[in-house]
PDB file of C-alpha atoms in Angstrom:
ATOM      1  CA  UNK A   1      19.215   2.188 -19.294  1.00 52.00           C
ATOM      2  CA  UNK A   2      19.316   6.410 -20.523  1.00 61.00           C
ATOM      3  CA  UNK A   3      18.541   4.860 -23.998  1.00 78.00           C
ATOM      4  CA  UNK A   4      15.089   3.051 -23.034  1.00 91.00           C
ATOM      5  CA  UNK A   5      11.925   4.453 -22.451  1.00 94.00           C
ATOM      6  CA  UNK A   6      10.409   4.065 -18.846  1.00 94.00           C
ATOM      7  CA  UNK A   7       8.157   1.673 -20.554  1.00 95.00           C
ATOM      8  CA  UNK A   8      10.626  -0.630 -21.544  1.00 96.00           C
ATOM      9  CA  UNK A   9      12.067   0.006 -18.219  1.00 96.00           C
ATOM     10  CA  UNK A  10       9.371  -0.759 -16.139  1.00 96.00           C
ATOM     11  CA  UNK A  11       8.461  -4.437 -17.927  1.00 96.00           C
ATOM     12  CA  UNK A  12      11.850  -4.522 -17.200  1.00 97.00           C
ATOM     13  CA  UNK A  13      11.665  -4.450 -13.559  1.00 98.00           C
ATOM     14  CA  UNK A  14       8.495  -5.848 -12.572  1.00 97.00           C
ATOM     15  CA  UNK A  15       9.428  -9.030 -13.038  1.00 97.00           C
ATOM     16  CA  UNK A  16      12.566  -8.448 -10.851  1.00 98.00           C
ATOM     17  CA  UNK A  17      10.280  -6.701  -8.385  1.00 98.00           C
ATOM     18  CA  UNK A  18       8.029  -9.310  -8.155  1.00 97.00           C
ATOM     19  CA  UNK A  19      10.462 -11.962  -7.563  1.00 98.00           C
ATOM     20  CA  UNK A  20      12.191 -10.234  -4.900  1.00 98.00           C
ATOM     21  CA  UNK A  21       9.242  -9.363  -3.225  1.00 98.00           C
ATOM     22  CA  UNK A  22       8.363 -12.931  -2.902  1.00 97.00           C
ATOM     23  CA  UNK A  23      11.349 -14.282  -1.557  1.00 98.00           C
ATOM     24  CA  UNK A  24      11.288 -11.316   0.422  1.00 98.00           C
ATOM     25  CA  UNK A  25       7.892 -12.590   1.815  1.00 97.00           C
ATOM     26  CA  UNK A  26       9.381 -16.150   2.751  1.00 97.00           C
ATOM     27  CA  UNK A  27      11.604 -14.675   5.235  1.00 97.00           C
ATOM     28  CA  UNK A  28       9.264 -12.867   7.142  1.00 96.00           C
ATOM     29  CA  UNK A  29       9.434 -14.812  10.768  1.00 94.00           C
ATOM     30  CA  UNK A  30       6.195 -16.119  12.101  1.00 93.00           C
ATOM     31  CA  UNK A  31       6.488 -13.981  14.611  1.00 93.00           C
ATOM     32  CA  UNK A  32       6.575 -10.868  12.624  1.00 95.00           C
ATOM     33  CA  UNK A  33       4.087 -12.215  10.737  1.00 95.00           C
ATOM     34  CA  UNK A  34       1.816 -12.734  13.762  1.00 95.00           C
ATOM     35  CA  UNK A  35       2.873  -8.955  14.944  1.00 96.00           C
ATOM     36  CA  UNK A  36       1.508  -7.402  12.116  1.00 96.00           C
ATOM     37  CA  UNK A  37      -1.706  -9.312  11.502  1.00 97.00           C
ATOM     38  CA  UNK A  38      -2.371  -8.348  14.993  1.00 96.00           C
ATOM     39  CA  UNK A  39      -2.259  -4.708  14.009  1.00 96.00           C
ATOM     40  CA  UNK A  40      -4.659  -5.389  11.408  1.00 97.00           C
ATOM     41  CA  UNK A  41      -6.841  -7.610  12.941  1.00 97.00           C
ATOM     42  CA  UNK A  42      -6.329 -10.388  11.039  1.00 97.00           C
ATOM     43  CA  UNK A  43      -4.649 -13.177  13.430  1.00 96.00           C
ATOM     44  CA  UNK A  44      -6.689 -15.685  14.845  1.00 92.00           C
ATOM     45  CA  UNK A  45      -4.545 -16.622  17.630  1.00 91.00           C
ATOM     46  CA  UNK A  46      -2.884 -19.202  15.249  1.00 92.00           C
ATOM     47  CA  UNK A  47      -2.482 -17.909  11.732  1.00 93.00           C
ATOM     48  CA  UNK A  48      -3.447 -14.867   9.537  1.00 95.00           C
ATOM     49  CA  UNK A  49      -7.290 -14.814   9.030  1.00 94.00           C
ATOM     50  CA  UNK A  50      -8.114 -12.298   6.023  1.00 94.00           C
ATOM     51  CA  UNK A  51     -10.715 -12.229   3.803  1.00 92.00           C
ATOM     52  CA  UNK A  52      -9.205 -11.445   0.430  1.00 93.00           C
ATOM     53  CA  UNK A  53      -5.776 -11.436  -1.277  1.00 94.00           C
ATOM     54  CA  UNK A  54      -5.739  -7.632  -0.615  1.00 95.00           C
ATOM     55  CA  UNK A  55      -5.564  -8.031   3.079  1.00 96.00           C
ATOM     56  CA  UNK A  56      -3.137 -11.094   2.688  1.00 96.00           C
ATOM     57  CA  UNK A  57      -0.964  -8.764   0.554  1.00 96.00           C
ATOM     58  CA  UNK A  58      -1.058  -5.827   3.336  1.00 97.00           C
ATOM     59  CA  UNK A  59       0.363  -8.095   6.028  1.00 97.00           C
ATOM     60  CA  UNK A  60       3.711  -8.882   3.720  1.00 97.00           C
ATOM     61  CA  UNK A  61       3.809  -5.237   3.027  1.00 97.00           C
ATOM     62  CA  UNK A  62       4.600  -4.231   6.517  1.00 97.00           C
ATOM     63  CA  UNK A  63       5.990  -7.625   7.104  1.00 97.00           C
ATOM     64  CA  UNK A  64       8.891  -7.341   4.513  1.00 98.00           C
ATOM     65  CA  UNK A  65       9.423  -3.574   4.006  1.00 97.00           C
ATOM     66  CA  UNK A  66       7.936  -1.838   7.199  1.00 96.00           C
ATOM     67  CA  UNK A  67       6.935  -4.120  10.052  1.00 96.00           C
ATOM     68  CA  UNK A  68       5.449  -2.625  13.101  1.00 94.00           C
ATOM     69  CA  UNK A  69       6.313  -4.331  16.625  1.00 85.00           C
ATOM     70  CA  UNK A  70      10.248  -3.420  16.284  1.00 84.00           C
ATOM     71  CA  UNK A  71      10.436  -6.538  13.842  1.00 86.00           C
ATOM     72  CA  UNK A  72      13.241  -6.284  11.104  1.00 91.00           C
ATOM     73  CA  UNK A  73      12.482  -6.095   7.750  1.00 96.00           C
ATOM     74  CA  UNK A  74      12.487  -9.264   5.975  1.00 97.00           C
ATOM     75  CA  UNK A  75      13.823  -7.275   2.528  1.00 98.00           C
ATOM     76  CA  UNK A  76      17.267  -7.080   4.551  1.00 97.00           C
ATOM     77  CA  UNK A  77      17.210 -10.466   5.305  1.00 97.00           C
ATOM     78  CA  UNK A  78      16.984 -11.395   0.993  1.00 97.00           C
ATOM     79  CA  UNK A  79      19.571  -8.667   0.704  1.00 97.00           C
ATOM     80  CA  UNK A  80      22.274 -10.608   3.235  1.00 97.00           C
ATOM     81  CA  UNK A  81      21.026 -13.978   2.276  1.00 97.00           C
ATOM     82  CA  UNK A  82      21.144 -13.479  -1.628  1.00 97.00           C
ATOM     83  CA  UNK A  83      22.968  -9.740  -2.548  1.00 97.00           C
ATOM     84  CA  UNK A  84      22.764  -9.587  -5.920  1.00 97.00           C
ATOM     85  CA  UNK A  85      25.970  -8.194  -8.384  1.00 97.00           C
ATOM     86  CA  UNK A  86      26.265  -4.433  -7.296  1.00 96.00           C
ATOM     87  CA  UNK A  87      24.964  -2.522 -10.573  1.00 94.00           C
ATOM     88  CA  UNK A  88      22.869  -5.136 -11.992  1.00 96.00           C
ATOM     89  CA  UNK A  89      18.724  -4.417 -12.301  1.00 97.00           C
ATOM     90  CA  UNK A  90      18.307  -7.177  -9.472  1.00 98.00           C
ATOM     91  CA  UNK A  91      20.149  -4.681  -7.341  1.00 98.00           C
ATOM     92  CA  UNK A  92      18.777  -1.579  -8.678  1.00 97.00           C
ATOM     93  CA  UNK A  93      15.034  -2.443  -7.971  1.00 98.00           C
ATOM     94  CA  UNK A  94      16.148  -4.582  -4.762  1.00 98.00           C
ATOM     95  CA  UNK A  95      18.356  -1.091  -3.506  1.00 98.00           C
ATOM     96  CA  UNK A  96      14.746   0.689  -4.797  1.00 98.00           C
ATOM     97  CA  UNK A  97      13.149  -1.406  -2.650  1.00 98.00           C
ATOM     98  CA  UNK A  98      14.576  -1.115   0.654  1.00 97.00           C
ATOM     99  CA  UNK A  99      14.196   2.642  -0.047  1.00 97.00           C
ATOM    100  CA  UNK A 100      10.263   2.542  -0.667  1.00 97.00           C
ATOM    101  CA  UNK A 101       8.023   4.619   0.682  1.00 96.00           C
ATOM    102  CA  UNK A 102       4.239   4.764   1.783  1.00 98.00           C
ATOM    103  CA  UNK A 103       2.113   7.741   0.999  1.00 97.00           C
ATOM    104  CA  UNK A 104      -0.744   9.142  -0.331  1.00 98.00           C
ATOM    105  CA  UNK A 105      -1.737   9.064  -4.109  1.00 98.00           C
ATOM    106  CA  UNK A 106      -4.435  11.004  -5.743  1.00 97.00           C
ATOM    107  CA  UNK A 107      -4.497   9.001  -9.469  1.00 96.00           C
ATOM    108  CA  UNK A 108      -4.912  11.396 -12.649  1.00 95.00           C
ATOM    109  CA  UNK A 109      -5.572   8.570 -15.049  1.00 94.00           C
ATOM    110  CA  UNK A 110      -3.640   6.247 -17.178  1.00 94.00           C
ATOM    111  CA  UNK A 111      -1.519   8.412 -20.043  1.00 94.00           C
ATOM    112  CA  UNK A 112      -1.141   7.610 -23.789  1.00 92.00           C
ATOM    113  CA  UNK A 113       2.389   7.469 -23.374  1.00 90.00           C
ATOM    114  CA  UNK A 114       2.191   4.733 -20.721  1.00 92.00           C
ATOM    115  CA  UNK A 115       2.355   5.366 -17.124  1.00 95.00           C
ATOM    116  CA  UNK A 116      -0.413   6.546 -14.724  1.00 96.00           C
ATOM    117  CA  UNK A 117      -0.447  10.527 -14.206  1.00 97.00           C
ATOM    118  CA  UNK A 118      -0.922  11.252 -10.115  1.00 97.00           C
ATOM    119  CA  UNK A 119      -0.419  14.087  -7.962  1.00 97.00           C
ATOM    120  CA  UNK A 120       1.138  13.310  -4.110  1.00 97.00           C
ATOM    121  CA  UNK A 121      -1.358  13.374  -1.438  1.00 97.00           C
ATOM    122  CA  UNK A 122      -2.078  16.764   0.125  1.00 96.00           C
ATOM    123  CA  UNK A 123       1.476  19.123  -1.265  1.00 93.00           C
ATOM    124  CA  UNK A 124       0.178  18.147  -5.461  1.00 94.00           C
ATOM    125  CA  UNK A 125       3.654  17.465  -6.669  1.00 96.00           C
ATOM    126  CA  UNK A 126       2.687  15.534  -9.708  1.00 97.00           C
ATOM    127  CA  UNK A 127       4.155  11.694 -10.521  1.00 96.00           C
ATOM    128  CA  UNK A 128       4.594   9.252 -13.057  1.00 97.00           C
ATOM    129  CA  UNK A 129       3.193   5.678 -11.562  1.00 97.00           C
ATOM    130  CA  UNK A 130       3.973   2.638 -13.568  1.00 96.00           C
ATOM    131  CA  UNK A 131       1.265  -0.282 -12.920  1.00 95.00           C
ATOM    132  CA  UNK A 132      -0.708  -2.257 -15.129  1.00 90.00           C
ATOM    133  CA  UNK A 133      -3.357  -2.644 -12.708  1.00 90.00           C
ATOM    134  CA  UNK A 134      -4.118   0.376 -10.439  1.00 92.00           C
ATOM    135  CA  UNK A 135      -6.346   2.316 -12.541  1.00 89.00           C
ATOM    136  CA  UNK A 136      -8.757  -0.853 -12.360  1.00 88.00           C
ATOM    137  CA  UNK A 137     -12.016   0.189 -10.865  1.00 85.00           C
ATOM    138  CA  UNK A 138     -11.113   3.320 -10.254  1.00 90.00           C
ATOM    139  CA  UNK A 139     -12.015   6.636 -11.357  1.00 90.00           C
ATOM    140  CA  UNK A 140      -9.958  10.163 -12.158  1.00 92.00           C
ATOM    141  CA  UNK A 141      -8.980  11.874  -8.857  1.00 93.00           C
ATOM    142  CA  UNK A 142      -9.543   8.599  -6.475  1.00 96.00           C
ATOM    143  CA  UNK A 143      -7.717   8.592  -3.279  1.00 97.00           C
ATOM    144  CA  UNK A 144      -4.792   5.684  -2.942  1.00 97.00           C
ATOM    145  CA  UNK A 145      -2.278   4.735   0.094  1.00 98.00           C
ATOM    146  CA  UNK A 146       0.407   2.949  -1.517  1.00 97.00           C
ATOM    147  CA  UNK A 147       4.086   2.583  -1.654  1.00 97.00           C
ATOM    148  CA  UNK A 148       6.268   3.354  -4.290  1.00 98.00           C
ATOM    149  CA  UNK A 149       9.973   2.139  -5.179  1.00 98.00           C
ATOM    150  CA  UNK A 150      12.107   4.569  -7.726  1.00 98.00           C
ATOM    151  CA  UNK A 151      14.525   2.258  -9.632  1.00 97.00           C
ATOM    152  CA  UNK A 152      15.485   4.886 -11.924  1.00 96.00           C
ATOM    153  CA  UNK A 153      14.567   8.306 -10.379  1.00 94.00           C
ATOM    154  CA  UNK A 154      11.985   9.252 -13.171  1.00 93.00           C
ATOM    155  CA  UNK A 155      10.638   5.494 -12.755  1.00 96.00           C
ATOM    156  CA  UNK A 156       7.999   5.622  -9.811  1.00 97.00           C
ATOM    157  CA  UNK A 157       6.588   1.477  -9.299  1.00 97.00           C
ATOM    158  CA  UNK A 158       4.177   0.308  -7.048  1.00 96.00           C
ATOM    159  CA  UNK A 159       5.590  -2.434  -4.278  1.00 94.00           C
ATOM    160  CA  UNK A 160       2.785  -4.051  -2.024  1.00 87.00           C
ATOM    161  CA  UNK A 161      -0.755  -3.387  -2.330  1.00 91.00           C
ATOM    162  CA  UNK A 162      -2.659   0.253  -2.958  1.00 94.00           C
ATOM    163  CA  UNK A 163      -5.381   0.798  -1.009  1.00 96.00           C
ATOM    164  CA  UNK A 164      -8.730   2.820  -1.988  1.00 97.00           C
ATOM    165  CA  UNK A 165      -9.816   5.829   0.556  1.00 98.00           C
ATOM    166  CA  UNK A 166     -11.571   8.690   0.603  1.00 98.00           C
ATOM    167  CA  UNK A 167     -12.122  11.369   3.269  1.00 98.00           C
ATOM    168  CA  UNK A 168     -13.346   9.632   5.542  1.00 98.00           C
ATOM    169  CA  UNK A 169     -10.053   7.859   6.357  1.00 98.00           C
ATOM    170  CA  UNK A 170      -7.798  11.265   5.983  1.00 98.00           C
ATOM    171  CA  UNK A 171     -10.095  12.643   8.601  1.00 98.00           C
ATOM    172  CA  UNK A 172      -9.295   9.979  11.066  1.00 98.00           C
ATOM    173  CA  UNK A 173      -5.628   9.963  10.294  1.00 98.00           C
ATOM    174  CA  UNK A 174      -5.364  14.112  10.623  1.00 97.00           C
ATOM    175  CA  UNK A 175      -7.793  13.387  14.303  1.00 97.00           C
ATOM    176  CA  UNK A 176      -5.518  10.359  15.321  1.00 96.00           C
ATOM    177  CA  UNK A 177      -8.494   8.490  16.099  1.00 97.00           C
ATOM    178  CA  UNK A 178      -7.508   5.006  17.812  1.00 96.00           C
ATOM    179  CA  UNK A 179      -8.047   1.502  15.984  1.00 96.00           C
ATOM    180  CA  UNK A 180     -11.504   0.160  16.736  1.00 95.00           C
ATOM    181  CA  UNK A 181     -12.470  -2.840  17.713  1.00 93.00           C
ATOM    182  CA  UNK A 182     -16.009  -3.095  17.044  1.00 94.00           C
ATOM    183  CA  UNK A 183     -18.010  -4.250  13.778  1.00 96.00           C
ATOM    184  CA  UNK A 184     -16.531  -3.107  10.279  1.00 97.00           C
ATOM    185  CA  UNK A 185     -19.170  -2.930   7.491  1.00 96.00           C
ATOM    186  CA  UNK A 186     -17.726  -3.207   4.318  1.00 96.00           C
ATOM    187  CA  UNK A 187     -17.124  -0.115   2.162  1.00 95.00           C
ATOM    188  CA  UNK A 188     -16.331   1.655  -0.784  1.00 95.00           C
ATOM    189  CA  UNK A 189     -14.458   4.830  -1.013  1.00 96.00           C
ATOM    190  CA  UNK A 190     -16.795   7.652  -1.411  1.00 94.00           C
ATOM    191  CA  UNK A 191     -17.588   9.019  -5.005  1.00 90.00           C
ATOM    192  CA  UNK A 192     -17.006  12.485  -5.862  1.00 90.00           C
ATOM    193  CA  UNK A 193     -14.692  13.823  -2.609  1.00 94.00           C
ATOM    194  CA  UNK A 194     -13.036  16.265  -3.857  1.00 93.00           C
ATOM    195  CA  UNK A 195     -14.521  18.570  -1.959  1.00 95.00           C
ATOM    196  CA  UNK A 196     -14.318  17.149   1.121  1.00 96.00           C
ATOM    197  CA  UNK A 197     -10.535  16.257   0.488  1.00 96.00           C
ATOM    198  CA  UNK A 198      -9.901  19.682  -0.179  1.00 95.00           C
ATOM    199  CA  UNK A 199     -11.973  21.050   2.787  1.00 97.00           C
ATOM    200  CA  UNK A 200      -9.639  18.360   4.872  1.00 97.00           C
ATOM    201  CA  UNK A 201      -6.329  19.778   4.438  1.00 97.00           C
ATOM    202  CA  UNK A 202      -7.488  23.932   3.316  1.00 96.00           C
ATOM    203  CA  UNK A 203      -5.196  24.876   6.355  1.00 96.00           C
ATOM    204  CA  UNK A 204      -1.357  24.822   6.584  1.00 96.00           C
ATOM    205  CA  UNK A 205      -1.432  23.146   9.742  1.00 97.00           C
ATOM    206  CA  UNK A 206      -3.073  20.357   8.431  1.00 97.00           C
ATOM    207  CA  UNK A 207      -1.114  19.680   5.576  1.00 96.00           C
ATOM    208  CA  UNK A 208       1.927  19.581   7.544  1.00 97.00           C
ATOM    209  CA  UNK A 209       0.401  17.156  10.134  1.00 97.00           C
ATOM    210  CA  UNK A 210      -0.800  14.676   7.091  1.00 97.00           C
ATOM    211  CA  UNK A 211       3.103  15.028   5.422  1.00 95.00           C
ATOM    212  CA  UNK A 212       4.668  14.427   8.982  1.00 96.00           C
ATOM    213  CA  UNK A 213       2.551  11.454   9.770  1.00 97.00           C
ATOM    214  CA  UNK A 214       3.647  10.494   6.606  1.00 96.00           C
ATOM    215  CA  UNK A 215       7.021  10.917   6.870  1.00 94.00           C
ATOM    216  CA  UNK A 216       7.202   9.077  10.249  1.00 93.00           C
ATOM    217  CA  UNK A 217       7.483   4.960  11.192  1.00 91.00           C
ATOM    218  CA  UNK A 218       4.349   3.351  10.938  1.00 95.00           C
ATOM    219  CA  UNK A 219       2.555   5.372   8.539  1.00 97.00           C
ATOM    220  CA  UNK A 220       1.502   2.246   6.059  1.00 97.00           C
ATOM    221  CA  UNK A 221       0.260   0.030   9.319  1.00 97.00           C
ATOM    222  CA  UNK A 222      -1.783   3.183  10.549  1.00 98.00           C
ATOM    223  CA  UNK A 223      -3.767   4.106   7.179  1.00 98.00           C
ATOM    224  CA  UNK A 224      -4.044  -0.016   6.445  1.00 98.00           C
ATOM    225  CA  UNK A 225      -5.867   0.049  10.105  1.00 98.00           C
ATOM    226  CA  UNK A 226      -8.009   2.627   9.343  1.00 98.00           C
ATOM    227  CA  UNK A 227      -8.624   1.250   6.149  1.00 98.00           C
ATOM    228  CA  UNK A 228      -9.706  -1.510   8.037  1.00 98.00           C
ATOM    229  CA  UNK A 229     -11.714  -0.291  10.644  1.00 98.00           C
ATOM    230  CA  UNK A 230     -14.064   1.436   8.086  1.00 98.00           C
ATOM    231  CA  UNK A 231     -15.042  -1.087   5.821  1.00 97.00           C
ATOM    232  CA  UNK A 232     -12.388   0.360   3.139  1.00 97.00           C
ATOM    233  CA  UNK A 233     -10.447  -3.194   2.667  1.00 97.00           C
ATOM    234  CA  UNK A 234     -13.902  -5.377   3.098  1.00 95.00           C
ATOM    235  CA  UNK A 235     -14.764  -7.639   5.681  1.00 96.00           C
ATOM    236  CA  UNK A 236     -12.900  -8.548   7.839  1.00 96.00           C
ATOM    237  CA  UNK A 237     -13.086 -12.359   9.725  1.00 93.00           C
ATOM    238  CA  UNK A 238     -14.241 -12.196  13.461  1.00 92.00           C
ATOM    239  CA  UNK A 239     -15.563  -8.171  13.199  1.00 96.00           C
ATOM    240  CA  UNK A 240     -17.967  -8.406  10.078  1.00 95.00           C
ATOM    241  CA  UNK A 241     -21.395  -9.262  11.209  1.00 94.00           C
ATOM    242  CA  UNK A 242     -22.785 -12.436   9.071  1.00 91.00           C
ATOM    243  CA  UNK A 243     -26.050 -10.372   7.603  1.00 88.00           C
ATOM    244  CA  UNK A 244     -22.951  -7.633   6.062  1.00 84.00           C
ATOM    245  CA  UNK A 245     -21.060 -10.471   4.241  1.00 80.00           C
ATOM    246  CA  UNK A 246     -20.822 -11.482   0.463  1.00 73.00           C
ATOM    247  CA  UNK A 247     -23.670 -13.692  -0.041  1.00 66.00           C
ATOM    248  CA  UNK A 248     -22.669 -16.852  -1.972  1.00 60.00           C
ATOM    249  CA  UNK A 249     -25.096 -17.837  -4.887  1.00 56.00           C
ATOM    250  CA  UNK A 250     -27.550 -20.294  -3.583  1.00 53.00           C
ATOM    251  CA  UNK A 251     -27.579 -23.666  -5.394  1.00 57.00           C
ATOM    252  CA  UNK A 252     -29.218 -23.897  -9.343  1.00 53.00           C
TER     253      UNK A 252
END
């Protein structure tokens, strides 16, 4: 692959990536698939309640690559029940996979060259992200939680769902603050944080506690609850109030 460009490579493996992933997803028991809805709030008692793909897509996340609830990881389970040839893509982006990792993400913008130029989330080590779709809606220097998969080691790809934030919801993480349970009124990540970002994680001691959290199990569940809990991934079934929801368009 030496002689493609990453490019080339990623269309590549995204297919590959997204096949896995959902065959990955069908193996997820419904027991871990309760677990982790719980930890987001969005089981009903009986089945996954959320509002919006988004939310649908963060409950496979932790379901096939990082489950909380001391559930096993439903990517192991494709890997026994289907290992693909050792050295072929399928088990370059699967063995990518299984390695992924959830952090922080502060986007650059999309390159000429292809690619979206980002910076890691508080240390600044800059990136390479390959997605057709994350700059959508989002502006230079926005705040992301997502996790990324290295097939190639200068190939960085998105796996699961990135999540907007701001400094609102890197406050909470550096305080520990405990899910919530009350209301959540939808959201958007705050414009223009840098400042506040910056003012976040100034000290040493801070930076270290954001890259240990983030180094340590259950770092995607935790920043997808407090996502959650302040309106970041919309409303939520059972905790919005009915005046904060969409309206629908009335009849013509």
């Amino acid at each position: 692959m030496s002689d493609l460009t990453a490019a080339a490579r990623y269309a590549l493996y995204a297919p590959i990536r997204r096949r896995l992933l959902t065959e990955a997803s069908k193996r997820i028991p419904l027991a871990s698939v309760a677990s982790q809805a719980r930890a987001l709030t969005l089981w009903d008692g009986k089945q996954v309640r959320p509002a919006d793909e988004m939310q649908l897509a963060a409950v496979f996340d932790l379901g096939v690559l990082d489950p909380v609830g001391g559930q096993s990881r439903a990517i192991e389970r494709q890997a026994k029940a289907e290992p693909p040839d050792p050295g072929s893509d399928d088990d370059k982006v699967l063995q990518a996979l299984m390695a992924a990792r959830f952090g922080l993400v502060r986007l650059q913008g999309e390159r000429a060259e292809g690619g979206i130029a980002a910076t890691r989330f508080p240390n600044g080590d800059p990136l390479v992200i390959w997605d057709n779709h994350l700059m959508r809606n989002r502006a230079p220097g926005a705040l992301i939680g997502a996790r990324l998969a290295f097939p190639d080691p200068d190939l960085a790809m998105t796996c699961g769902t990135a999540i907007g934030l701001d400094s609102r919801a890197v406050e909470r993480l550096l305080l520990g603050v405990a899910p919530q349970r009350g209301p959540v009124l939808p959201s958007l990540p705050r414009p223009e944080d840098d400042a506040a970002l910056e003012a976040l994680v100034a000290e040493p001691a801070a930076r270290l506690r954001l890259e240990q959290l983030a180094a340590g199990p259950g770092f995607a569940a935790m920043v997808y609850r407090t996502a959650i809990d302040l309106g970041l991934m919309g409303p939520i079934p059972g905790r919005t109030p009915p005046e904060a929801l969409p309206q629908q368009p009335g009849p013509a």
